[in-house]
CSV table of C-alpha atoms and ligand atoms in Angstrom, one decimal:
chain,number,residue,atom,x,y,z
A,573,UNK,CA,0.0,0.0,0.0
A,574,UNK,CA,1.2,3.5,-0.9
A,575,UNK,CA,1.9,5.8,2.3
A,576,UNK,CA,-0.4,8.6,2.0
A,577,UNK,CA,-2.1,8.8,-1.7
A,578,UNK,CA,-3.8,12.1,-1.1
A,579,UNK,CA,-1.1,14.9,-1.5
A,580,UNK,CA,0.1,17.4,1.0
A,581,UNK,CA,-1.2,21.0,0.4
A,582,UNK,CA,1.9,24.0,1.0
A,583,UNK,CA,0.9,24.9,4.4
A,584,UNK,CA,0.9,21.4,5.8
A,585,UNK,CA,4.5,20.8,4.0
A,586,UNK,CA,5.4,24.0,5.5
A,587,UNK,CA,4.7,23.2,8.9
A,588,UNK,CA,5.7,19.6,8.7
A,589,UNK,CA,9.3,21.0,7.1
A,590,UNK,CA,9.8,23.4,10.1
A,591,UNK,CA,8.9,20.8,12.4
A,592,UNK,CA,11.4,18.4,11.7
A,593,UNK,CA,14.2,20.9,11.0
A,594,UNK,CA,13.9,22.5,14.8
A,595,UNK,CA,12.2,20.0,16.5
A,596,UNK,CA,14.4,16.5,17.7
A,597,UNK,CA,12.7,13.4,15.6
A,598,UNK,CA,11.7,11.5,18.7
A,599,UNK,CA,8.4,11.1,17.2
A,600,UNK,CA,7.4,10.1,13.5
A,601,UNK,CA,3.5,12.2,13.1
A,602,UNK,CA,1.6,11.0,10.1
A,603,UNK,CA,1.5,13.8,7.7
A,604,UNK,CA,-1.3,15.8,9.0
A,605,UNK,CA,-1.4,19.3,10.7
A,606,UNK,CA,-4.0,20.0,13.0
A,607,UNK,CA,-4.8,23.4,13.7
A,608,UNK,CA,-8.1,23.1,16.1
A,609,UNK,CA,-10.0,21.1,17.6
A,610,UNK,CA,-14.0,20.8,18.7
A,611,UNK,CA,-15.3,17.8,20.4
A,612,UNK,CA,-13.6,14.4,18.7
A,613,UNK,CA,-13.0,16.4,15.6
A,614,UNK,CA,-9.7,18.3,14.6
A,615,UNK,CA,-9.2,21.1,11.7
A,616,UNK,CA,-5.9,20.5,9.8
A,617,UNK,CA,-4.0,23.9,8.0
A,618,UNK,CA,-6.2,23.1,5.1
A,619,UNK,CA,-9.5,23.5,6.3
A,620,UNK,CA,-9.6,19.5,6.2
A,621,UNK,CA,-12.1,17.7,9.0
A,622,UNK,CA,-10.8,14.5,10.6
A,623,UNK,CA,-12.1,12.3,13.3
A,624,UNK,CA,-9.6,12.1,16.1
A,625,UNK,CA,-9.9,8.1,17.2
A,626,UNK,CA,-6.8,8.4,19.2
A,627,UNK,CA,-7.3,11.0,21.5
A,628,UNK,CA,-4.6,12.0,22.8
A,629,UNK,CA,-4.0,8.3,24.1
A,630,UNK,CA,-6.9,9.2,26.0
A,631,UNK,CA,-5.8,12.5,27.3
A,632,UNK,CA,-8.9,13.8,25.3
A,633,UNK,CA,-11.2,11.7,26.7
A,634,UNK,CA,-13.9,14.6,26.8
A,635,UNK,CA,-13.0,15.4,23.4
A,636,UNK,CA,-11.2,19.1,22.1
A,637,UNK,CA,-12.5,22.1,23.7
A,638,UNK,CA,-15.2,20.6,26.2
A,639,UNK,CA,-17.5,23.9,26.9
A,640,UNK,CA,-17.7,23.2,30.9
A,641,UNK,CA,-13.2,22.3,31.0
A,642,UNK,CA,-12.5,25.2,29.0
A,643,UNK,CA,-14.8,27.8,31.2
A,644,UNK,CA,-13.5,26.3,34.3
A,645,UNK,CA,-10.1,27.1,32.9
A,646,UNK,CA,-10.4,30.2,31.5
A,647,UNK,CA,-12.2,31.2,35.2
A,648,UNK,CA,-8.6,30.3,36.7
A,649,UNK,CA,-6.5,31.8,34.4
A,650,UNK,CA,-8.1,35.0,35.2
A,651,UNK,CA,-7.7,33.8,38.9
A,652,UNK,CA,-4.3,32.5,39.6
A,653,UNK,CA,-2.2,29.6,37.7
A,654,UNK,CA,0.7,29.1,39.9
A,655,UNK,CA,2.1,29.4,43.3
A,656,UNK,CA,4.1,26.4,43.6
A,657,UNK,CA,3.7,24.1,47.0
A,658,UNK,CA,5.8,26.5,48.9
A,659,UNK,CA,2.5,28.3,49.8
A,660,UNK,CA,-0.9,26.8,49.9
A,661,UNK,CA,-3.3,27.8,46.9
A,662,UNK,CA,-7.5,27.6,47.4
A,663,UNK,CA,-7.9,24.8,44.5
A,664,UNK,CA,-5.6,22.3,45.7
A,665,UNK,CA,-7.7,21.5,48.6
A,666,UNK,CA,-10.9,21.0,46.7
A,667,UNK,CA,-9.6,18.8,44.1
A,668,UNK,CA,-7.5,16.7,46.4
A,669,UNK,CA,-10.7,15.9,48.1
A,670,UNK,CA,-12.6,14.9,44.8
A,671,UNK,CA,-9.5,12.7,43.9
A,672,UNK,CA,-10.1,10.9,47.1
A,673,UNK,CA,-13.8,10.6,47.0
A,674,UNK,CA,-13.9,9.2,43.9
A,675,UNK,CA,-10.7,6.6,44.5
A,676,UNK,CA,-12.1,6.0,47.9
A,677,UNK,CA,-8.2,6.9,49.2
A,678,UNK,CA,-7.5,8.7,51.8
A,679,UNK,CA,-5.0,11.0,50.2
A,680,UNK,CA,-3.2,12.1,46.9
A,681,UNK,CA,-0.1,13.6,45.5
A,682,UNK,CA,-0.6,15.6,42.3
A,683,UNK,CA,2.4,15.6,39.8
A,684,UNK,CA,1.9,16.4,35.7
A,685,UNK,CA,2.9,14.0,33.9
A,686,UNK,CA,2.4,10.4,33.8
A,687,UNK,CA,5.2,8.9,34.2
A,688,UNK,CA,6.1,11.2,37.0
A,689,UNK,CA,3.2,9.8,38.4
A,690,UNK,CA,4.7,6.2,38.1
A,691,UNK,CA,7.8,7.7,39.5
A,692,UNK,CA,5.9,8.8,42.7
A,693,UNK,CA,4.2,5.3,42.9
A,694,UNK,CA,8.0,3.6,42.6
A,695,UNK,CA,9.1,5.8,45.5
A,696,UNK,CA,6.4,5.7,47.3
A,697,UNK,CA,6.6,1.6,47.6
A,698,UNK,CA,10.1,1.7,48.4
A,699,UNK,CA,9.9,3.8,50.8
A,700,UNK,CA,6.7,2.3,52.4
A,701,UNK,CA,9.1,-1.2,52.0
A,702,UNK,CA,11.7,0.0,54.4
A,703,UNK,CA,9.2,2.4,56.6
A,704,UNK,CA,6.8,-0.2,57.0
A,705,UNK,CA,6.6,-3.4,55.8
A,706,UNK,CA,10.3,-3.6,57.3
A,707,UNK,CA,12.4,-5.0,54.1
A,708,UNK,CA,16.4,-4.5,54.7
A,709,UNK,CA,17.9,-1.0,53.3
A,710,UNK,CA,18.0,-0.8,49.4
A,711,UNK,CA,16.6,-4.5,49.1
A,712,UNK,CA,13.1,-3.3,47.7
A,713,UNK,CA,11.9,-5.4,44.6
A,714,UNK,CA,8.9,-3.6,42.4
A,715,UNK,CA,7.0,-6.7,40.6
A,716,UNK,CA,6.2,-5.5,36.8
A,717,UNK,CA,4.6,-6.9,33.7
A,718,UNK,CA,6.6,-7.7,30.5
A,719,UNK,CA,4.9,-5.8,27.8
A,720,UNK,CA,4.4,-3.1,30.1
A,721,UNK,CA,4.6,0.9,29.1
A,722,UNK,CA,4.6,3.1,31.9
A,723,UNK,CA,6.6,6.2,30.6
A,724,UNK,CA,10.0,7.4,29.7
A,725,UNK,CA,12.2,8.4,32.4
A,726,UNK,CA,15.2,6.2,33.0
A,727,UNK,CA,14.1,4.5,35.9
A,728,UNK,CA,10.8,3.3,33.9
A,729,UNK,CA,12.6,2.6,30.6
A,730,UNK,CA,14.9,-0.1,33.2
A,731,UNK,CA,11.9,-2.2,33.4
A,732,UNK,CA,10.6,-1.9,30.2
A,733,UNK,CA,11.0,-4.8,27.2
A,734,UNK,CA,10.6,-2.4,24.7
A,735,UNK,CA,13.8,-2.0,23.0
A,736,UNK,CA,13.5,1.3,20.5
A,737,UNK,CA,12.2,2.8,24.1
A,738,UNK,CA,15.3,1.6,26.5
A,739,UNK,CA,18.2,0.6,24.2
A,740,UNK,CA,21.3,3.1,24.9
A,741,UNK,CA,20.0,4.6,28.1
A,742,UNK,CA,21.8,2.4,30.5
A,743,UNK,CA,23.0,1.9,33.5
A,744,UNK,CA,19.8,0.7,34.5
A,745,UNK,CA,17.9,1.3,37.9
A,746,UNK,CA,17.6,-2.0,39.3
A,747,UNK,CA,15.1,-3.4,41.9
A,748,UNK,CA,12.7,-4.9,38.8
A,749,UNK,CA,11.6,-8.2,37.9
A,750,UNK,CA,9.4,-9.2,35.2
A,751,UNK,CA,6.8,-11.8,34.8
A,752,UNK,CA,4.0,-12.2,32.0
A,753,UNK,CA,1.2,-9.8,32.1
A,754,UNK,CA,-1.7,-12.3,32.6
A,755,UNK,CA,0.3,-15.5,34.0
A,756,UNK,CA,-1.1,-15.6,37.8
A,757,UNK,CA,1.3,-18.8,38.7
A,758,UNK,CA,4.2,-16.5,37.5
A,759,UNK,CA,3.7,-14.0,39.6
A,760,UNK,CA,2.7,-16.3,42.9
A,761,UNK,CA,6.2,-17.9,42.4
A,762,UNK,CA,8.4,-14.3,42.5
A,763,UNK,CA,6.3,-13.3,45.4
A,764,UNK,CA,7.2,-16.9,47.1
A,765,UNK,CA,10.7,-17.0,45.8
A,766,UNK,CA,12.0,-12.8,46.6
A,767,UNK,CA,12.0,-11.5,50.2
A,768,UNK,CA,12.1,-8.4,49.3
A,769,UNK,CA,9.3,-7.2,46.8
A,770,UNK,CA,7.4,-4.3,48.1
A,771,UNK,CA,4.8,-4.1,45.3
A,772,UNK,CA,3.3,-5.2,42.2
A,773,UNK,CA,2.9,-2.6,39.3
A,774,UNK,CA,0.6,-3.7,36.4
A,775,UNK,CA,-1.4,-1.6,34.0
A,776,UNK,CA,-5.2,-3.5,33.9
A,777,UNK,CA,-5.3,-3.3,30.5
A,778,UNK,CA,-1.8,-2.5,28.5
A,779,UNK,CA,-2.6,0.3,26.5
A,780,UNK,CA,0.5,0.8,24.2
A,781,UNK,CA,1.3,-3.1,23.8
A,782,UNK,CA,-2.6,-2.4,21.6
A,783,UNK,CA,-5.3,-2.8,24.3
A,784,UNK,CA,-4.2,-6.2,25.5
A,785,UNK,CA,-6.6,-7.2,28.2
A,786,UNK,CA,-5.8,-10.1,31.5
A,787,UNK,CA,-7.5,-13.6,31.1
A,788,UNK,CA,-11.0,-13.1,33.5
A,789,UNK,CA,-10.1,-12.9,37.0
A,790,UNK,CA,-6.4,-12.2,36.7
A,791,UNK,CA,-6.7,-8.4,38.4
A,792,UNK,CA,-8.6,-10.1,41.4
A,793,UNK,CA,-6.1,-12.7,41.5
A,794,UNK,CA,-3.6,-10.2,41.6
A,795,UNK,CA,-5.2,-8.6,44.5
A,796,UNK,CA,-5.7,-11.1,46.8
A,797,UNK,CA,-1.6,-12.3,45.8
A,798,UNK,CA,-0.6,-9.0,46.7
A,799,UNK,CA,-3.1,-8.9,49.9
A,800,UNK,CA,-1.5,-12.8,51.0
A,801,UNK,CA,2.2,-11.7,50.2
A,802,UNK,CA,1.9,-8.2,51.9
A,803,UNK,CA,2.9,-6.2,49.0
A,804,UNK,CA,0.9,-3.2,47.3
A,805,UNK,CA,-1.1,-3.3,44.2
A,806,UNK,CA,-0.3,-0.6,41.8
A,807,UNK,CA,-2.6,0.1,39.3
A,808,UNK,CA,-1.4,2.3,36.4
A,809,UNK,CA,-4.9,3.7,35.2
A,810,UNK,CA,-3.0,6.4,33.3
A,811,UNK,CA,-4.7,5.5,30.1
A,812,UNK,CA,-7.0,2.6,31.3
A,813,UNK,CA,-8.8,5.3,33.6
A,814,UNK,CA,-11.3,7.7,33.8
A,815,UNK,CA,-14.1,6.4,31.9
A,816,UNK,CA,-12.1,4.8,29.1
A,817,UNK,CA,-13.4,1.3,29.4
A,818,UNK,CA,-16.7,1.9,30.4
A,819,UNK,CA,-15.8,2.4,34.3
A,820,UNK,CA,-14.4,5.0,36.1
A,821,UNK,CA,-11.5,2.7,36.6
A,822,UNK,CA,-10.8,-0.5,34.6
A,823,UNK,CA,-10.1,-2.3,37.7
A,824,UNK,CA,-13.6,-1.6,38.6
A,825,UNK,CA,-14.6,-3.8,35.8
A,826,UNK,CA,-13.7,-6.8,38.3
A,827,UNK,CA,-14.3,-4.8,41.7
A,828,UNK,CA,-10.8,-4.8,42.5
A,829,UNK,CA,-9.3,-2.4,45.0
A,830,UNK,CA,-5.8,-1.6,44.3
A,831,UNK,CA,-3.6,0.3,46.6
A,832,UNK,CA,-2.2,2.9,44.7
A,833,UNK,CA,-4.1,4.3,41.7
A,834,UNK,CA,-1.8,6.3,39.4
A,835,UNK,CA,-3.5,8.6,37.2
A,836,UNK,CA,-2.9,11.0,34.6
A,837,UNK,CA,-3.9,11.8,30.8
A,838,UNK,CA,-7.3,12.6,30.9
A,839,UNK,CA,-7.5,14.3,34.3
A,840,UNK,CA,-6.0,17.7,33.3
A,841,UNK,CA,-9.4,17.3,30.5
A,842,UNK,CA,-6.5,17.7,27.5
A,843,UNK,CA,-6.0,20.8,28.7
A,844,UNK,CA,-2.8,20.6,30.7
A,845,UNK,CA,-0.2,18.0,32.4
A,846,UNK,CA,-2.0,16.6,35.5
A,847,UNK,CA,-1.2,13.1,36.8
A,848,UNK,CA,-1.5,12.0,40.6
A,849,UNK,CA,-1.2,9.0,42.7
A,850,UNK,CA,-3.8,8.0,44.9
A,851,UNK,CA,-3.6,6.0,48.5
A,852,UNK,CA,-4.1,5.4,52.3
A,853,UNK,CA,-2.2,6.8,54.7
A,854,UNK,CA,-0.7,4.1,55.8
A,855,UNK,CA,1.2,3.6,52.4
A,856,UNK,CA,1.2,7.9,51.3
A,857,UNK,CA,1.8,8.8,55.0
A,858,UNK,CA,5.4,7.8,54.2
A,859,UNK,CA,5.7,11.1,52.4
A,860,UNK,CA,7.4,13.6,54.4
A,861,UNK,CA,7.9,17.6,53.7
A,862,UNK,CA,11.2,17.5,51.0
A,863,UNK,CA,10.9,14.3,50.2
A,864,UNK,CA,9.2,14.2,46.8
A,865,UNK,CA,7.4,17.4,45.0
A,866,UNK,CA,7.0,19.3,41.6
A,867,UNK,CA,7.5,22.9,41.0
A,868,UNK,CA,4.0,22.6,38.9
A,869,UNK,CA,2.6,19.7,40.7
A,870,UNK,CA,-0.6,20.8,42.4
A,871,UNK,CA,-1.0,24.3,40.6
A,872,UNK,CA,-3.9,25.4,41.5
A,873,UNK,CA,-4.6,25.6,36.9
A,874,UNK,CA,-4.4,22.4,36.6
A,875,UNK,CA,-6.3,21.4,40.0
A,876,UNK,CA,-9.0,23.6,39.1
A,877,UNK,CA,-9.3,21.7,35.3
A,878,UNK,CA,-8.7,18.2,37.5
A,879,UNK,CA,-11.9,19.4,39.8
A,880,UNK,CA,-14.4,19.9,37.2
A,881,UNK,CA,-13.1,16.3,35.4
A,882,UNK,CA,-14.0,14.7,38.6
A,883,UNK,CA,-17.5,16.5,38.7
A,884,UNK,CA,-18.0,15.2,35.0
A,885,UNK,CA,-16.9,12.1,35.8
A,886,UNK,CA,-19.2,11.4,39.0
A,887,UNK,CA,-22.2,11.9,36.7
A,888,UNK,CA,-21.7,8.7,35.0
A,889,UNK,CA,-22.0,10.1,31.8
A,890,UNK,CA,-19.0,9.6,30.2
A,891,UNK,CA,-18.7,6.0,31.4
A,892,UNK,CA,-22.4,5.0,29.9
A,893,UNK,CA,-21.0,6.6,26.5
A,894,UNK,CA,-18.0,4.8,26.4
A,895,UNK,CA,-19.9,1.6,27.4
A,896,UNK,CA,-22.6,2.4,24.3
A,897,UNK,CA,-20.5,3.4,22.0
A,898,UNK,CA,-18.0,0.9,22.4
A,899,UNK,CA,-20.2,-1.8,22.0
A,900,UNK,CA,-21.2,-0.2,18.6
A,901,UNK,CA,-17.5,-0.1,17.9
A,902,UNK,CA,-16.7,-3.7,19.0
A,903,UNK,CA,-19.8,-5.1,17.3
A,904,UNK,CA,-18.4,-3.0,13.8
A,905,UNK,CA,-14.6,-3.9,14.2
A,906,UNK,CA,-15.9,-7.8,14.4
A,907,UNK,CA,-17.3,-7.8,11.5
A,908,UNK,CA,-14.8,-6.8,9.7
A,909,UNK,CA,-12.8,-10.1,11.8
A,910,UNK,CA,-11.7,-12.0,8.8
A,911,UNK,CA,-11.3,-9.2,6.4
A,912,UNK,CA,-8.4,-8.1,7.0
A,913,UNK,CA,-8.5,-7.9,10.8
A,914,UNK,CA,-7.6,-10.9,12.4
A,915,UNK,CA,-8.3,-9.9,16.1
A,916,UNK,CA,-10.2,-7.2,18.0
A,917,UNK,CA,-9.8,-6.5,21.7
A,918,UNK,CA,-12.6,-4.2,23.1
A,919,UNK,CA,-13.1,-2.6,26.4
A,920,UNK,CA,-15.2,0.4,26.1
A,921,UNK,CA,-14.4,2.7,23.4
A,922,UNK,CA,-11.1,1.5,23.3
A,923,UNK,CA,-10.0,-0.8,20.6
A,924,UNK,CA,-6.9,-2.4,19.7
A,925,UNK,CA,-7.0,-4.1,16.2
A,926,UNK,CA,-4.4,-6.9,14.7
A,927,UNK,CA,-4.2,-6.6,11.0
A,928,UNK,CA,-4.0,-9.6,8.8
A,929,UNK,CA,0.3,-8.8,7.0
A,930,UNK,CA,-1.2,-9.4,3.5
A,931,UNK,CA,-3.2,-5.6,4.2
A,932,UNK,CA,0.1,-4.0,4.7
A,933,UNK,CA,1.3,-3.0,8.7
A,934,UNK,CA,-0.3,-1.2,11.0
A,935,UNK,CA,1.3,2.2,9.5
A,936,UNK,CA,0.1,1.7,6.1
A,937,UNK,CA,-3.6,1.6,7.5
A,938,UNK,CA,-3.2,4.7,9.4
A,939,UNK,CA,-2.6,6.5,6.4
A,940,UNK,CA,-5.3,4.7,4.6
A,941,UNK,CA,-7.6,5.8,7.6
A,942,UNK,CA,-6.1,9.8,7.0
A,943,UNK,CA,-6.7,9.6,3.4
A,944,UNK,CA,-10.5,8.7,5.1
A,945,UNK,CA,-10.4,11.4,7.4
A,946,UNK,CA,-10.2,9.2,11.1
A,947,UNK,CA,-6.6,9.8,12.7
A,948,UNK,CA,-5.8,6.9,14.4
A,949,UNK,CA,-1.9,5.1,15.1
A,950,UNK,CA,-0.2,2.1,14.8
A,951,UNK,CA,0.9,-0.1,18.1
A,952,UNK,CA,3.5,-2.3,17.8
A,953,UNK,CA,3.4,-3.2,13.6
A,954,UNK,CA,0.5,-4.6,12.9
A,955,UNK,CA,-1.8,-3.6,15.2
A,956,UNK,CA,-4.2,-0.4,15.2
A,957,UNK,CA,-5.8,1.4,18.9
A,958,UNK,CA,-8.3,3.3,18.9
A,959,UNK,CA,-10.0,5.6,21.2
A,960,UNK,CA,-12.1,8.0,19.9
A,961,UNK,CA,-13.5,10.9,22.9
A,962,UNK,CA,-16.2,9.7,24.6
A,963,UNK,CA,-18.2,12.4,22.9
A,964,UNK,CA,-18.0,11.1,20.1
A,965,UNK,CA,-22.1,10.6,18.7
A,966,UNK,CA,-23.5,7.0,17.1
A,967,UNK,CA,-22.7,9.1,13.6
A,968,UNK,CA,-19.2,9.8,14.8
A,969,UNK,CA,-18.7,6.1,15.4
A,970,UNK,CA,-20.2,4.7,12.2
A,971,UNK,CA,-17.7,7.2,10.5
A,972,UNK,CA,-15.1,5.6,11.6
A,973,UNK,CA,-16.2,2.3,10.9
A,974,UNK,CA,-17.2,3.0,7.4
A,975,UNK,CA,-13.7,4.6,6.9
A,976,UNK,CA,-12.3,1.0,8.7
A,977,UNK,CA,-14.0,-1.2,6.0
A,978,UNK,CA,-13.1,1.2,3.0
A,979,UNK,CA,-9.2,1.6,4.3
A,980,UNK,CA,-8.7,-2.5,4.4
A,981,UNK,CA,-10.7,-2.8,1.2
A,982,UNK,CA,-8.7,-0.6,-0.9
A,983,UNK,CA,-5.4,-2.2,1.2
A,984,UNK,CA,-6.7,-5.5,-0.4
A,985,UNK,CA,-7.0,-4.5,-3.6
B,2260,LIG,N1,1.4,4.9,32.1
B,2260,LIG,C1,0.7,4.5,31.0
B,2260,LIG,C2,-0.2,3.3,31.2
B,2260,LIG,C3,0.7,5.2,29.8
B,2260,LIG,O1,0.0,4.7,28.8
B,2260,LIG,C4,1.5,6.3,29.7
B,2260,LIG,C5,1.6,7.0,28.4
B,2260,LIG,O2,1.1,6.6,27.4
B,2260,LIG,C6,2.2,6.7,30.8
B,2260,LIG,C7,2.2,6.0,32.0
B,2260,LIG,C8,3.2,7.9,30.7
B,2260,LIG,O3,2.4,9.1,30.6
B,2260,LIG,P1,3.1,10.5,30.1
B,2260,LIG,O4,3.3,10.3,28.7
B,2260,LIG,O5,2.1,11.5,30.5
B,2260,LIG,O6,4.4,10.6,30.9
């Protein structure tokens, strides 16, 4: 399949040119320009309309621009944006007790991004290893999932098994082992055979490795492993949460509990950085004045954006759309099972789609799906996510499956 068959208009090569001569190539965009956004739709520099199935990775999970996240910000800009935690602000309060009501923690730590938020959950555990649970000095072991993606930093790329991601940023952190996402007997045996492990991090459902969900059962077997052995459950809902799958959480989809939810993406509305960890005090009480912090962690911008996400998100709203329209998008992506797509994996309107090899990778079919006007990426070569915003309408949805069916059809021919 050709890469993109409808040609680039001036402003777009314009913008793309500039792009890559200033900016470093740690990314590789498909060839589009977008200029604004409304709802799950983006204008490019040419006046062009596309459907935006990928979100953000979910940071847009209330789609571009949502009317009640951008007056709530504009409110606080003409209010106050920063103070930094050397003096208290009036919004950090408020939204540190939404966070908890709606985790059912006791407390939280706001950071930005997500990985930093994965950073304070790593510290965190160690520290509540040595503080409380008793394990010898620098003898913590953090559990994690091969497959996983968590971030970027150094400490995160040490655990990863992604090699573009980790290759030539060694030495390593160590204090990680890896078992197989899904395997239960795998991870009993590490918490038998290590004395030392202080938790488990997983991601419910791994996101970047294209929407790979556990067997039934495994996050509640998790839970009760990590309850037996003494050793926190970390749940990376960073991409998983918020509504995504059709629950506020994804572990909620099997009523488990974990003991530190880390968050991030979609709770600063894809309007700015906010991520945060949530927990008891009995594991977040470890955290002591100077011991962890963020210049912009806890601004009172982003907690004010963060508050009004909550107060959208306690409506249940966003969940029942991504439970509807993800079950049109499921029941639209089977069909097409067999035609091209060889497997579909489906939890709320989140999709990640294997391509059959003879269509060309996962690439080619993103910018068959441009051409088509949906944006959407390729996961790992020959897979496609998706995840519209949870605004998008039934029309919306049947857009994108009608672009779907056309993009592997003309890939076929
Ligand atoms: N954790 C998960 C599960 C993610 O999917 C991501 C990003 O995709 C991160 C952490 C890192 O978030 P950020 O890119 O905001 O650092």
């Amino acid at each position: 399949m050709a890469e993109q068959s409808r040609p680039a208009g001036a402003s777009t090569r314009a913008a793309i040119e500039q792009t890559e001569r200033w900016a470093a190539r740690n990314y590789h965009p498909l060839p589009v320009v977008i200029a604004r956004g409304e709802g799950a739709w983006v204008t490019d520099v040419e006046g062009r309309r596309h459907l935006d199935a990928l979100a953000g990775y979910s940071a847009l999970n209330f789609g571009h621009g949502h009317p009640r996240l951008l007056a709530r910000a504009h409110a606080q800009l003409d209010a106050l944006t920063l103070t930094s935690r050397a003096f208290y602000n009036d919004q950090l309060g408020p939204f540190a007790e939404e966070l908890c009501a709606l985790t059912g923690k006791a407390l939280t730590l706001p950071m930005n991004t997500g990985a930093e938020a994965v950073e304070t959950a790593l510290k965190v555990a160690r520290k509540w290893g040595y503080r409380v649970k008793g394990v010898p000095e620098n003898q913590a072991t953090i559990v994690v999932m091969e497959g996983n993606f968590h971030g970027r930093t150094t400490t995160i790329v040490s655990f990863s098994d992604d090699k573009v991601a980790r290759d030539d940023y060694g030495p390593f952190t160590p204090g990680f082992v890896s078992v197989p996402f899904g395997d239960i007997d795998s991870l009993r045996a590490v918490l038998e055979r290590e004395s030392g492990v202080v938790a488990v991090l997983l991601e419910p459902i791994q996101g970047e490795r294209g929407v790979v969900l556990p067997p039934a059962g495994y996050l509640q077997q998790v839970r009760e492993s990590c309850s037996a052995a003494g050793v926190l459950m970390i749940a990376d809902e960073v991409q998983s949460g918020l509504a995504r799958t059709g629950e506020t959480f994804a572990c909620d989809h099997e009523g488990v509990v974990p003991d530190i939810y880390v968050l991030g993406k979609a709770l600063g509305g894809g309007l700015v950085a906010l991520s945060a960890i949530a927990a008891d005090e009995r594991v977040l009480g470890v955290i002591t004045p100077g011991s962890h912090g963020s210049t912009f962690g806890g601004n009172p911008l982003a907690c004010a954006i963060g508050h009004e996400v909550i107060a959208m998100l306690s409506t249940g709203e966003f969940q029942a759309a991504a439970r509807e329209r993800g079950a049109q998008l499921a029941a639209g992506l089977e069909a097409l099972t067999g035609h091209g797509v060889t497997a579909v994996r489906c939890r709320g309107l989140w999709a990640g789609v294997d391509l059959d090899p003879a269509i060309g990778t996962g690439r080619d079919l993103s910018y068959a799906l441009l051409d088509r006007g949906v944006l959407a990426k390729d996961t790992h070569g020959s897979t496609i996510r998706l995840a519209p915003p949870l605004v998008a309408t039934e029309a919306d949805i049947g857009f994108l499956l009608t672009a779907f069916r056309d993009a592997l059809a003309a890939s076929a021919s």
